[in-house]
């Protein structure tokens, strides 16, 4: 029986049956094809334009990287991932002057550059989410920082490590080819210079390339019949248009919405944060829902400086210890004291996404899934019950319940989202898993009814790849990367499936690194993984360069044998993630495509792309042991004269 706090218990089997029924409503034959990727759509590319770049100022700056230049370290991506690579290289002994950062964006921050929607905040405690707090001496203003603070922190990190003038912004890398004679990557990119100047094609050489392009950077919208007829204002949440709403990224006073009928499509993690802000200003807000998010309590509060000084950050090493405590708790390994102690820390079943100690034998998969459901049901029922406690209209409360386990979609935590549905100016338009029917000149059609809309917010998420769906680390960046044997990384992935050493490098692509998450240890705190892998790679390179006479021509490449041996380790542990089968569609399971796969080779390829099944703590221990061994086992280092 499911154990629901303060309510009548419901049989587990009935709930699991309900999960299946709800998932089946949402399965679609078009899968990933239901979306338009903005990056590759001529028709909709206007929705992906950068609203934030200060072209006038950037055009007057001396570019840190020009056509024909050569650089030692090219870091592609100026988010927390790219910054982690750059900082750890410097900490490992390399010079900031040897590094150049390139980003499509007009500034540092990555996710926090592009996303500036009202209500934006991190969902992992900022004390562990924001990297390098100790080194920068910064105290976040809130337990969960808001977007502008997160972006400013990226700038703070860049400044502290001398990277501010090392970044070429508004520049998208599209090709990289390995020159095996020169031992350099030849990178081609397009530098945009705003509406007043033409774009420039540039090419440069790099000894090492780091692809830190993120996984949630490519906005998508649903392919809705009649979209192009819609006459109302509209934008994607990752390119919020404050000219339309009023307000700005810091002051969410959206006074221009006062007389407007506003619609928002989507109820994922983004919408959960934006909806309460829109409801504060819209004359009427329609929330178009296909699948509800699970929304638990947040417990947002300002940072208490005394608590900060005495309890949170009292001594050197506090941030790593706190983050370690969090990731350990999330894999259900007991900790002496739960330091973060928030909603994540009681989401025991989230280990289904991130792994936990113990290998699941293939004949025990079914028991493993049952155990995950047992871990989940009590919490899931409590969170569903919460909608009845908070939302006054029982019909609406019922429709806001998430009928899937915590691992199928990112669980959300928010204090104001559910109460928003008690407001007279807010209507939940639930489509019972169908999604919208169409769009018209005037608005949106759902459940056969046309809703007139003045301003439509597309909170419809991201495509995890750009050009193709190979799933390779560079497909997320929309780059064609051709390695030593003339093979592109996408071709390699499509042919063989994923293959890496430690989730950071792949055979045939020397001196090229990426920060997982494929075949790496993962956790709910994304920056933990990014820092861990950046530290690992920086130390590999420092060690590799110490071993050669000439660092000029050094190459670091995983051998094919080591890649396969490591991939076998991944495969052995991949049964841990069996709980994803049967999940409601979403970007995590390629919109349910995995469930339909019957070809054993394709299933094997999917399994190769799993993260480290025993969880990030064990993964980190494995990396530490590998480094301590001192042999750089599995890597071929060349460069001696
Ligand atoms: P990003 O921050 O995505 O940065 C990648 C950068 O690479 C981008 O600026 C992009 O423009 C650039 N880029 C990509 N391709 C190219 C190319 N070809 N050429 C040049 N530049 C390129 N995670 C959490 O753990 N906790 C959270 O609370 C959290 N909140 C989130 C909120 C939102 C709205 C989103 C979208 C994601 C959130 N995430 C969260 C996940 C978040 O993406 C990561 O935490 C982290 O910021 C990723 O950093 P990154 O540097 O790897 O990628
Ligand atoms: P999601 O992919 O999570 O959500 C997209 C939403 O659009 C879903 O509700 C989806 O419904 C809906 N949708 C798609 N197509 C249609 C359609 N045709 N009709 C109606 N609805 C439709 O994107 P988000 O931007 O919300 O979040 C992406 C990720 O970014 C999160 O998983 C999280 O990792 C991260 N994030 C974290 C945040 C944080 O807490 N700090 C904040 C924001 C994002 P359906 O579910 O049925 O597909």
XYZ file of C-alpha atoms and ligand atoms in Angstrom:
742
model
C 0.000 0.000 0.000
C 1.209 3.512 -0.766
C 1.887 5.430 2.391
C 0.282 8.868 2.074
C 0.792 11.283 4.929
C -2.502 12.315 6.532
C -4.738 10.505 4.042
C -6.202 7.230 3.011
C -3.688 4.817 1.548
C -4.203 3.838 -2.108
C -3.095 0.458 -3.421
C 0.277 0.697 -5.197
C -0.904 -1.406 -8.124
C -3.751 1.026 -8.827
C -1.336 3.931 -8.876
C 1.087 2.168 -11.161
C -1.791 1.296 -13.476
C -2.813 4.966 -13.471
C 0.778 5.926 -14.396
C 0.602 3.614 -17.409
C -2.761 5.000 -18.509
C -1.551 8.589 -18.198
C 1.651 7.799 -20.102
C -0.284 6.093 -22.886
C -2.433 9.193 -23.356
C 0.736 11.155 -24.052
C 2.536 8.772 -26.416
C 2.700 10.237 -29.912
C 3.834 8.678 -33.161
C 5.766 11.843 -34.092
C 7.919 11.686 -30.907
C 10.753 14.219 -31.193
C 9.316 15.320 -34.555
C 6.475 17.117 -32.789
C 8.850 20.017 -32.117
C 10.513 22.669 -34.258
C 14.139 23.250 -33.280
C 14.519 27.013 -33.441
C 18.226 26.836 -34.301
C 17.532 25.093 -37.606
C 14.228 26.684 -38.552
C 14.305 29.557 -41.010
C 10.667 30.292 -40.327
C 10.989 30.553 -36.563
C 14.583 31.607 -36.055
C 13.354 35.069 -35.017
C 12.267 33.417 -31.759
C 15.867 32.468 -30.961
C 17.539 35.829 -31.553
C 19.620 37.175 -28.705
C 17.651 39.902 -26.883
C 20.466 40.723 -24.462
C 23.666 41.303 -26.462
C 24.960 44.865 -26.336
C 26.140 44.943 -29.962
C 27.233 48.575 -29.901
C 29.581 47.966 -26.976
C 30.811 44.576 -28.190
C 31.557 45.910 -31.687
C 33.994 48.463 -30.281
C 35.990 45.899 -28.305
C 39.222 44.416 -29.558
C 38.348 40.778 -30.219
C 40.433 38.346 -28.143
C 40.425 35.899 -31.046
C 40.672 36.822 -34.703
C 40.531 34.974 -37.964
C 43.755 32.986 -38.356
C 44.746 33.055 -34.674
C 46.110 30.093 -32.814
C 45.310 29.383 -29.182
C 46.329 26.688 -26.752
C 42.968 26.122 -25.025
C 39.687 26.848 -26.749
C 36.739 26.623 -24.377
C 33.467 26.621 -26.248
C 30.716 27.775 -23.892
C 30.816 30.566 -21.312
C 28.365 29.025 -18.859
C 29.302 27.461 -15.544
C 30.653 24.457 -17.491
C 33.012 26.434 -19.714
C 34.088 28.536 -16.750
C 34.775 25.378 -14.729
C 37.126 24.130 -17.476
C 38.911 27.487 -17.658
C 39.263 27.900 -13.885
C 40.485 24.356 -13.289
C 43.051 24.703 -16.096
C 44.386 27.813 -14.387
C 44.329 26.131 -10.972
C 46.229 23.199 -12.493
C 49.025 25.564 -13.504
C 48.132 26.796 -16.995
C 47.923 30.497 -17.746
C 44.728 32.469 -18.347
C 46.511 34.036 -21.324
C 46.579 30.597 -22.990
C 42.786 30.313 -22.825
C 40.072 31.697 -25.092
C 36.378 31.259 -24.479
C 33.884 31.366 -27.353
C 30.124 31.602 -26.932
C 27.130 32.228 -29.107
C 25.793 34.422 -26.313
C 26.679 38.087 -25.773
C 28.153 37.468 -22.323
C 29.024 34.982 -19.598
C 26.450 32.795 -17.863
C 25.190 30.216 -20.377
C 21.788 29.148 -19.048
C 21.755 32.258 -16.856
C 22.642 34.512 -19.780
C 19.855 33.283 -22.029
C 17.171 32.746 -19.417
C 16.018 35.965 -17.773
C 12.345 35.205 -17.388
C 10.485 36.582 -14.376
C 10.676 34.200 -11.431
C 13.905 32.520 -12.638
C 15.860 30.924 -9.817
C 18.000 27.855 -9.271
C 16.230 24.821 -7.880
C 19.297 23.464 -6.109
C 20.469 25.395 -3.057
C 22.649 28.271 -4.277
C 25.286 27.557 -1.586
C 26.211 24.435 -3.498
C 24.879 25.263 -6.973
C 26.918 28.454 -7.479
C 30.474 27.359 -8.240
C 33.568 28.740 -6.506
C 31.766 30.620 -3.708
C 34.680 30.050 -1.389
C 37.286 31.238 -3.857
C 35.284 34.349 -4.764
C 34.229 35.021 -1.155
C 30.640 35.543 -2.239
C 27.570 34.978 -0.076
C 24.382 34.379 -2.117
C 21.485 36.590 -1.136
C 18.933 33.745 -0.956
C 18.916 30.020 -0.290
C 17.842 29.717 -3.960
C 19.384 32.506 -5.998
C 17.461 34.393 -8.627
C 18.577 34.496 -12.246
C 20.364 37.855 -12.321
C 22.511 36.901 -9.326
C 23.422 33.634 -11.030
C 24.477 35.469 -14.179
C 26.444 38.083 -12.229
C 28.242 35.267 -10.477
C 29.446 33.918 -13.817
C 30.913 37.374 -14.499
C 32.475 37.381 -11.016
C 34.196 34.053 -11.723
C 35.467 35.308 -15.094
C 36.869 38.437 -13.456
C 38.530 36.614 -10.567
C 40.453 34.299 -12.924
C 41.313 36.961 -15.515
C 38.966 35.648 -18.198
C 36.794 38.710 -18.788
C 38.806 39.862 -21.793
C 39.495 36.333 -23.068
C 35.988 35.659 -24.364
C 34.728 36.094 -27.893
C 30.971 36.445 -27.670
C 28.185 36.229 -30.263
C 30.244 33.554 -31.975
C 28.925 30.126 -32.837
C 31.422 27.365 -33.567
C 30.065 25.129 -36.301
C 32.951 22.951 -37.493
C 36.109 21.524 -35.999
C 38.518 19.280 -37.874
C 41.601 17.577 -36.448
C 44.802 18.246 -38.357
C 46.952 15.260 -37.471
C 50.092 16.771 -38.953
C 49.919 20.075 -37.119
C 48.315 18.390 -34.057
C 45.762 21.144 -33.929
C 42.017 21.530 -34.177
C 40.902 23.811 -36.996
C 37.755 25.474 -35.743
C 35.328 27.402 -37.891
C 32.824 29.807 -36.424
C 30.409 32.576 -37.284
C 30.731 35.810 -35.383
C 27.506 37.813 -35.325
C 27.877 41.558 -34.969
C 24.308 42.684 -34.537
C 21.769 44.091 -36.971
C 24.009 46.922 -38.186
C 27.002 44.857 -39.284
C 27.418 41.688 -41.333
C 28.417 38.445 -39.638
C 32.018 37.269 -40.038
C 33.257 33.771 -40.761
C 36.380 33.107 -38.762
C 38.761 30.215 -38.442
C 41.338 29.522 -35.772
C 43.568 26.754 -34.539
C 43.518 25.274 -31.073
C 45.691 22.666 -29.424
C 42.908 21.624 -27.053
C 39.167 22.095 -27.453
C 36.590 21.862 -24.671
C 32.973 21.556 -25.751
C 30.946 22.929 -22.837
C 27.816 23.694 -24.770
C 25.236 22.677 -22.179
C 22.274 20.400 -22.770
C 19.425 22.900 -22.439
C 20.479 25.608 -24.868
C 18.416 24.849 -27.957
C 14.873 26.170 -27.559
C 12.056 24.318 -29.270
C 8.381 24.997 -29.947
C 5.563 22.610 -30.802
C 4.587 22.196 -34.465
C 1.079 23.593 -34.130
C -1.210 23.940 -37.136
C -1.878 27.624 -37.806
C 1.081 28.932 -35.778
C 2.151 31.322 -38.534
C -1.341 32.856 -38.639
C -1.205 33.953 -35.006
C -1.186 37.751 -34.820
C -0.494 38.141 -31.104
C 2.881 38.852 -29.515
C 4.820 35.729 -28.655
C 8.240 34.607 -27.463
C 10.065 31.636 -25.925
C 10.860 31.795 -22.203
C 14.611 31.604 -22.907
C 14.366 34.878 -24.861
C 11.914 36.786 -22.656
C 10.680 39.943 -24.341
C 10.357 42.648 -21.678
C 9.455 45.183 -24.390
C 6.165 43.318 -24.645
C 5.557 42.580 -20.976
C 7.134 45.590 -19.312
C 9.670 45.184 -16.500
C 13.193 43.849 -16.863
C 15.221 40.840 -15.725
C 15.623 42.310 -12.233
C 12.357 44.173 -11.790
C 9.467 41.904 -12.781
C 6.899 44.700 -12.858
C 5.171 43.609 -16.050
C 2.781 46.538 -16.179
C 2.248 46.239 -19.951
C 0.282 43.039 -19.319
C -2.369 44.767 -17.204
C -4.949 44.843 -19.961
C -3.764 41.756 -21.764
C -5.012 38.249 -22.069
C -1.873 36.157 -21.644
C -1.368 32.492 -22.469
C 1.502 30.259 -21.480
C 2.034 26.888 -23.174
C 3.804 24.362 -20.980
C 3.887 23.553 -17.286
C 7.476 22.290 -16.866
C 10.112 23.620 -14.456
C 10.289 26.964 -16.298
C 6.557 27.609 -16.284
C 6.336 26.730 -12.590
C 8.584 29.721 -11.907
C 7.139 32.128 -14.501
C 3.401 31.520 -13.972
C 3.124 33.210 -10.533
C 4.858 36.311 -11.930
C 2.639 36.465 -15.018
C -0.440 36.049 -12.853
C 0.587 39.111 -10.828
C 0.238 41.304 -13.916
C -1.931 39.759 -16.625
C -5.546 40.789 -16.933
C -6.166 37.116 -17.428
C -3.688 34.252 -17.577
C -4.453 30.952 -19.332
C -2.074 28.154 -18.427
C -2.189 25.493 -21.162
C -1.199 22.194 -19.650
C -0.389 18.864 -21.276
C 1.332 17.185 -18.332
C 1.398 18.646 -14.812
C 4.679 19.084 -12.929
C 5.063 17.613 -9.492
C 5.349 20.706 -7.276
C 6.601 20.325 -3.730
C 7.419 23.013 -1.163
C 10.408 25.295 -1.791
C 11.157 27.033 1.499
C 12.833 30.050 -0.088
C 14.457 32.444 2.390
C 17.121 35.143 2.481
C 20.568 34.066 3.627
C 21.121 34.913 7.280
C 24.673 36.364 7.493
C 25.201 34.897 10.984
C 24.108 31.449 9.879
C 26.345 31.853 6.827
C 29.411 32.763 8.861
C 28.915 30.273 11.675
C 27.116 27.315 10.226
C 27.163 27.239 6.426
C 30.580 28.614 5.526
C 32.583 28.498 8.772
C 35.845 27.013 7.514
C 37.889 26.260 4.439
C 36.505 23.442 2.336
C 32.919 24.046 3.411
C 31.447 24.238 -0.098
C 32.903 20.969 -1.282
C 31.862 19.281 1.969
C 28.311 20.621 1.690
C 27.984 19.631 -1.946
C 29.405 16.192 -1.149
C 26.901 15.844 1.680
C 24.054 16.693 -0.729
C 25.078 14.275 -3.473
C 25.622 11.508 -0.929
C 22.170 12.052 0.590
C 20.610 11.933 -2.879
C 22.021 8.489 -3.513
C 20.342 7.367 -0.273
C 23.624 6.774 1.520
C 23.172 7.909 5.163
C 24.934 11.147 6.172
C 25.677 12.273 9.726
C 23.769 15.523 9.235
C 21.652 16.504 6.231
C 23.229 19.933 5.661
C 21.040 21.174 2.782
C 17.920 19.508 4.114
C 15.461 20.556 1.421
C 12.935 18.896 -0.865
C 15.636 17.241 -2.963
C 17.052 15.537 0.097
C 13.783 13.755 0.767
C 13.231 12.726 -2.859
C 14.725 9.286 -2.287
C 13.526 7.877 -5.588
C 15.506 10.463 -7.571
C 18.340 7.930 -7.336
C 16.558 6.329 -10.320
C 17.995 9.198 -12.443
C 21.411 9.587 -10.878
C 22.338 6.070 -9.804
C 23.279 4.690 -6.394
C 25.722 2.131 -5.027
C 25.038 -1.425 -6.093
C 24.854 -3.144 -9.466
C 21.457 -4.499 -10.526
C 21.798 -7.963 -12.113
C 19.708 -8.255 -15.313
C 17.398 -10.855 -13.717
C 16.643 -8.476 -10.820
C 15.535 -5.486 -12.883
C 11.870 -5.949 -12.169
C 12.502 -6.073 -8.402
C 14.693 -2.992 -8.727
C 11.901 -1.039 -10.423
C 9.438 -2.135 -7.757
C 11.866 -0.938 -5.101
C 12.161 2.450 -6.819
C 8.377 2.769 -6.904
C 8.238 1.862 -3.229
C 10.745 4.613 -2.496
C 8.651 7.010 -4.565
C 5.028 6.346 -3.775
C 4.817 7.917 -0.317
C 6.304 11.178 -1.510
C 4.410 11.199 -4.794
C 1.102 10.725 -2.971
C 1.948 13.469 -0.473
C 2.804 15.910 -3.290
C -0.406 15.023 -5.131
C -2.383 15.494 -1.921
C -0.716 18.906 -1.537
C -2.657 20.192 -4.547
C -5.915 19.538 -2.646
C -4.517 21.335 0.395
C -3.455 24.407 -1.577
C -5.799 24.702 -4.567
C -9.348 25.552 -3.511
C -11.212 24.358 -6.597
C -11.183 20.535 -6.364
C -11.565 20.120 -10.163
C -8.435 22.218 -10.799
C -6.554 20.586 -7.906
C -7.208 17.171 -9.419
C -5.803 18.271 -12.769
C -2.612 19.582 -11.223
C -1.608 16.174 -9.930
C 1.456 14.530 -11.477
C 0.789 10.894 -12.313
C 4.335 9.652 -12.820
C 7.213 8.907 -10.469
C 9.749 11.599 -9.487
C 12.356 10.339 -11.936
C 10.334 10.868 -15.133
C 10.471 14.672 -15.158
C 12.537 17.083 -13.116
C 10.599 17.419 -9.844
C 9.853 21.024 -9.006
C 9.682 22.973 -5.759
C 7.813 26.249 -5.509
C 5.948 28.191 -2.844
C 3.703 30.270 -5.139
C 2.853 28.125 -8.165
C -0.088 26.127 -6.816
C -1.655 29.091 -4.933
C -1.672 30.975 -8.262
C -4.572 28.781 -9.373
C -6.725 30.274 -6.596
C -6.596 33.677 -8.287
C -9.697 34.811 -10.178
C -7.569 35.973 -13.131
C -5.962 32.558 -13.716
C -7.432 29.616 -15.639
C -5.826 26.223 -15.969
C -6.634 24.791 -19.386
C -5.810 21.137 -18.952
C -5.698 19.160 -22.197
C -5.607 15.739 -20.527
C -2.319 14.823 -22.179
C -3.297 15.893 -25.690
C -1.619 19.282 -25.877
C -2.931 22.138 -27.945
C -5.059 21.498 -31.014
C -4.003 24.487 -33.105
C -3.421 28.199 -33.239
C -5.494 30.802 -35.001
C -5.113 34.441 -35.880
C -6.538 35.382 -32.493
C -5.275 32.755 -30.145
C -4.956 29.177 -29.123
C -7.296 26.226 -29.587
C -7.397 23.631 -26.836
C -10.008 20.949 -26.208
C -11.886 22.327 -29.229
C -12.252 25.819 -27.716
C -10.540 28.943 -29.021
C -8.915 31.120 -26.343
C -8.215 34.671 -27.538
C -4.671 35.601 -26.505
C -2.794 38.920 -26.786
C 0.560 37.642 -25.538
C 1.632 34.023 -25.818
C 4.573 32.681 -23.813
C 6.152 29.525 -25.197
C 7.450 27.615 -22.195
C 7.985 24.545 -24.308
C 11.518 23.572 -23.398
C 14.588 22.500 -25.310
C 15.763 20.091 -27.901
C 18.767 18.226 -26.549
C 20.363 18.179 -30.007
C 20.556 20.618 -32.902
C 21.180 19.209 -36.383
C 20.705 15.516 -35.740
C 19.698 13.291 -32.854
C 22.931 11.295 -32.620
C 23.191 12.273 -28.952
C 26.942 12.905 -29.288
C 28.393 15.659 -27.070
C 28.941 17.871 -30.109
C 25.454 17.323 -31.524
C 24.218 19.362 -28.564
C 26.419 22.200 -29.790
C 25.236 21.866 -33.377
C 28.835 21.290 -34.432
C 30.314 18.945 -36.997
C 33.502 17.622 -35.468
C 35.750 15.487 -37.630
C 38.458 13.504 -35.891
C 41.765 11.884 -36.723
C 40.378 9.249 -39.094
C 38.094 11.585 -41.005
C 35.084 10.296 -39.116
C 32.670 12.782 -37.587
C 31.723 12.314 -33.956
C 28.048 12.088 -34.913
C 28.834 9.294 -37.382
C 30.763 7.486 -34.676
C 27.862 7.807 -32.223
C 25.277 6.711 -34.775
C 27.376 3.747 -35.820
C 28.633 2.520 -32.441
C 26.704 4.368 -29.786
C 28.396 6.370 -27.046
C 31.996 5.599 -26.178
C 34.170 7.647 -23.846
C 36.668 7.481 -21.072
C 35.075 8.843 -17.887
C 32.478 10.750 -19.931
C 35.056 13.344 -21.000
C 36.837 12.220 -24.155
C 36.372 9.800 -27.037
C 38.746 7.784 -29.235
C 39.647 9.322 -32.607
C 39.252 12.855 -31.261
C 42.541 13.741 -29.572
C 42.746 16.773 -27.296
C 38.988 17.250 -27.280
C 37.045 17.145 -24.027
C 33.476 17.555 -22.836
C 31.803 17.483 -19.408
C 29.523 14.404 -19.612
C 26.739 13.801 -18.741
C 26.867 10.750 -21.054
C 28.900 8.023 -19.308
C 29.708 10.334 -16.376
C 28.520 10.554 -12.793
C 25.471 12.784 -12.508
C 23.441 14.350 -9.746
C 20.621 16.861 -9.309
C 23.226 19.584 -8.824
C 24.512 19.996 -12.351
C 27.451 22.205 -11.397
C 28.842 19.472 -9.166
C 29.302 17.241 -12.213
C 30.707 20.119 -14.285
C 33.326 21.045 -11.675
C 34.246 17.437 -10.981
C 34.891 16.660 -14.656
C 36.644 19.954 -15.384
C 38.987 19.311 -12.437
C 39.626 15.789 -13.733
C 40.432 16.923 -17.292
C 42.634 19.846 -16.169
C 44.678 17.512 -13.992
C 45.004 14.950 -16.773
C 46.387 17.640 -19.075
C 48.770 19.037 -16.483
C 50.047 15.516 -15.827
C 50.254 14.690 -19.547
C 52.278 17.797 -20.307
C 54.721 16.983 -17.503
C 55.456 13.675 -19.221
C 56.552 15.005 -22.602
C 59.610 16.898 -23.807
C 57.653 19.218 -26.013
C 54.248 20.470 -24.961
C 53.897 22.071 -28.406
C 52.816 18.854 -30.075
C 51.382 16.888 -27.192
C 48.292 14.847 -27.878
C 46.082 13.088 -25.365
C 43.761 10.436 -26.695
C 41.875 7.543 -25.185
C 42.730 4.219 -26.803
C 39.946 2.242 -28.439
C 40.522 -0.620 -26.004
C 40.246 1.647 -22.966
C 37.122 3.289 -24.345
C 35.457 -0.088 -24.856
C 36.563 -1.342 -21.440
C 35.133 1.755 -19.783
C 31.942 1.496 -21.825
C 31.593 -2.087 -20.578
C 31.736 -0.690 -17.043
C 28.920 1.690 -17.981
C 26.890 -1.116 -19.554
C 27.336 -3.344 -16.505
C 25.790 -0.649 -14.346
C 23.204 0.604 -16.834
C 20.469 -1.724 -15.558
C 20.139 0.723 -12.679
C 18.322 3.109 -15.043
C 15.665 0.589 -16.119
C 13.028 2.651 -14.313
C 12.942 5.061 -17.266
C 11.127 2.469 -19.352
C 7.483 3.316 -19.026
C 8.046 6.969 -18.132
C 5.685 9.610 -19.390
C 7.219 11.214 -22.513
C 9.629 14.104 -22.111
C 13.098 15.207 -23.171
C 14.670 12.760 -20.711
C 13.376 9.721 -22.650
C 13.449 11.309 -26.125
C 9.672 11.848 -25.942
C 9.082 8.166 -25.277
C 11.074 6.979 -28.336
C 13.080 4.623 -26.121
C 9.924 2.746 -25.098
C 9.113 1.913 -28.707
C 12.597 0.636 -29.517
C 12.741 -3.105 -30.125
C 15.956 -3.383 -32.151
C 18.494 -4.960 -29.799
C 21.406 -3.033 -31.325
C 19.641 0.277 -30.814
C 18.790 -0.703 -27.237
C 22.432 -1.513 -26.641
C 23.429 1.880 -28.043
C 20.985 3.580 -25.701
C 22.436 1.664 -22.753
C 25.963 2.765 -23.710
C 24.888 6.373 -23.241
C 23.886 5.823 -19.600
C 25.554 7.717 -16.783
C 27.613 5.865 -14.129
C 24.981 3.582 -12.580
C 26.449 3.480 -9.093
C 26.030 7.202 -8.615
C 28.354 10.153 -8.570
C 30.006 9.428 -5.215
C 31.275 6.070 -6.441
C 32.143 7.647 -9.793
C 34.250 10.267 -8.049
C 36.000 7.584 -5.984
C 36.758 5.708 -9.190
C 38.235 8.844 -10.821
C 40.315 9.598 -7.718
C 41.721 6.072 -7.651
C 42.494 6.284 -11.381
C 44.374 9.575 -10.919
C 46.173 8.368 -7.783
C 47.420 5.369 -9.741
C 49.427 7.890 -11.734
C 49.528 5.904 -14.970
C 46.871 7.823 -16.907
C 45.667 4.338 -17.779
C 43.869 4.140 -21.107
C 45.238 7.416 -22.466
C 47.885 7.565 -25.151
C 50.099 10.588 -24.564
C 52.307 11.585 -27.455
C 54.542 14.580 -27.884
C 58.139 13.643 -27.214
C 60.590 15.002 -29.739
P 25.028 26.270 -20.396
O 24.847 27.081 -19.181
O 23.832 25.863 -21.156
O 26.064 27.032 -21.330
C 26.412 26.544 -22.581
C 26.813 27.709 -23.454
O 27.364 27.174 -24.663
C 25.650 28.584 -23.857
O 25.879 29.906 -23.487
C 25.565 28.443 -25.376
O 25.241 29.651 -26.002
C 26.969 28.003 -25.715
N 27.029 27.224 -26.951
C 26.359 26.094 -27.273
N 26.701 25.670 -28.479
C 27.615 26.545 -28.946
C 28.353 26.638 -30.152
N 28.226 25.745 -31.127
N 29.215 27.674 -30.284
C 29.376 28.591 -29.312
N 28.695 28.552 -28.158
C 27.832 27.540 -27.984
N 20.727 22.861 -13.127
C 20.836 22.702 -11.784
O 21.625 21.897 -11.318
N 20.112 23.469 -10.939
C 19.269 24.407 -11.389
O 18.631 25.074 -10.606
C 19.099 24.572 -12.789
N 18.239 25.482 -13.283
C 18.087 25.609 -14.639
C 17.194 26.549 -15.117
C 16.970 26.669 -16.474
C 15.999 27.663 -16.985
C 17.657 25.823 -17.363
C 17.412 25.932 -18.844
C 18.574 24.912 -16.897
C 18.802 24.810 -15.519
N 19.721 23.904 -14.990
C 19.866 23.754 -13.632
C 20.629 23.183 -15.878
C 21.761 24.168 -16.284
O 21.779 24.209 -17.662
C 23.066 23.757 -15.637
O 22.947 23.837 -14.221
C 24.293 24.609 -15.994
O 24.027 25.967 -15.958
C 24.844 24.182 -17.316
O 26.025 24.869 -17.559
P 26.829 24.623 -18.917
O 27.915 25.616 -18.929
O 27.168 23.192 -19.028
O 25.779 24.896 -20.044
P 10.162 21.195 -20.258
O 10.578 20.381 -21.400
O 10.316 20.644 -18.914
O 8.668 21.649 -20.391
C 8.068 21.940 -21.620
C 6.584 22.034 -21.396
O 5.923 22.307 -22.625
C 5.996 20.734 -20.856
O 5.064 21.020 -19.867
C 5.353 20.132 -22.104
O 4.342 19.208 -21.842
C 4.819 21.397 -22.748
N 4.435 21.200 -24.144
C 5.228 20.812 -25.154
N 4.495 20.706 -26.291
C 3.226 21.021 -25.971
C 2.021 21.082 -26.707
N 1.976 20.756 -28.002
N 0.908 21.464 -26.057
C 0.956 21.771 -24.743
N 2.069 21.715 -24.000
C 3.192 21.343 -24.606
O 10.963 22.600 -20.394
P 11.325 23.637 -19.258
O 11.882 24.825 -19.915
O 10.177 23.834 -18.363
O 12.451 22.905 -18.424
C 13.516 22.241 -19.065
C 14.550 21.838 -18.048
O 15.287 22.991 -17.635
C 14.015 21.269 -16.756
O 13.756 19.905 -16.840
C 15.121 21.544 -15.788
O 16.138 20.594 -15.881
C 15.640 22.874 -16.272
N 15.016 23.964 -15.531
C 15.289 24.104 -14.205
C 14.740 25.141 -13.506
C 15.020 25.326 -12.092
O 14.282 24.850 -11.321
N 15.955 26.112 -11.722
C 13.862 26.114 -14.105
C 13.631 25.857 -15.490
C 14.173 24.823 -16.157
P 4.736 17.652 -21.622
O 5.316 17.580 -20.260
O 3.478 16.938 -21.791
O 5.733 17.315 -22.684
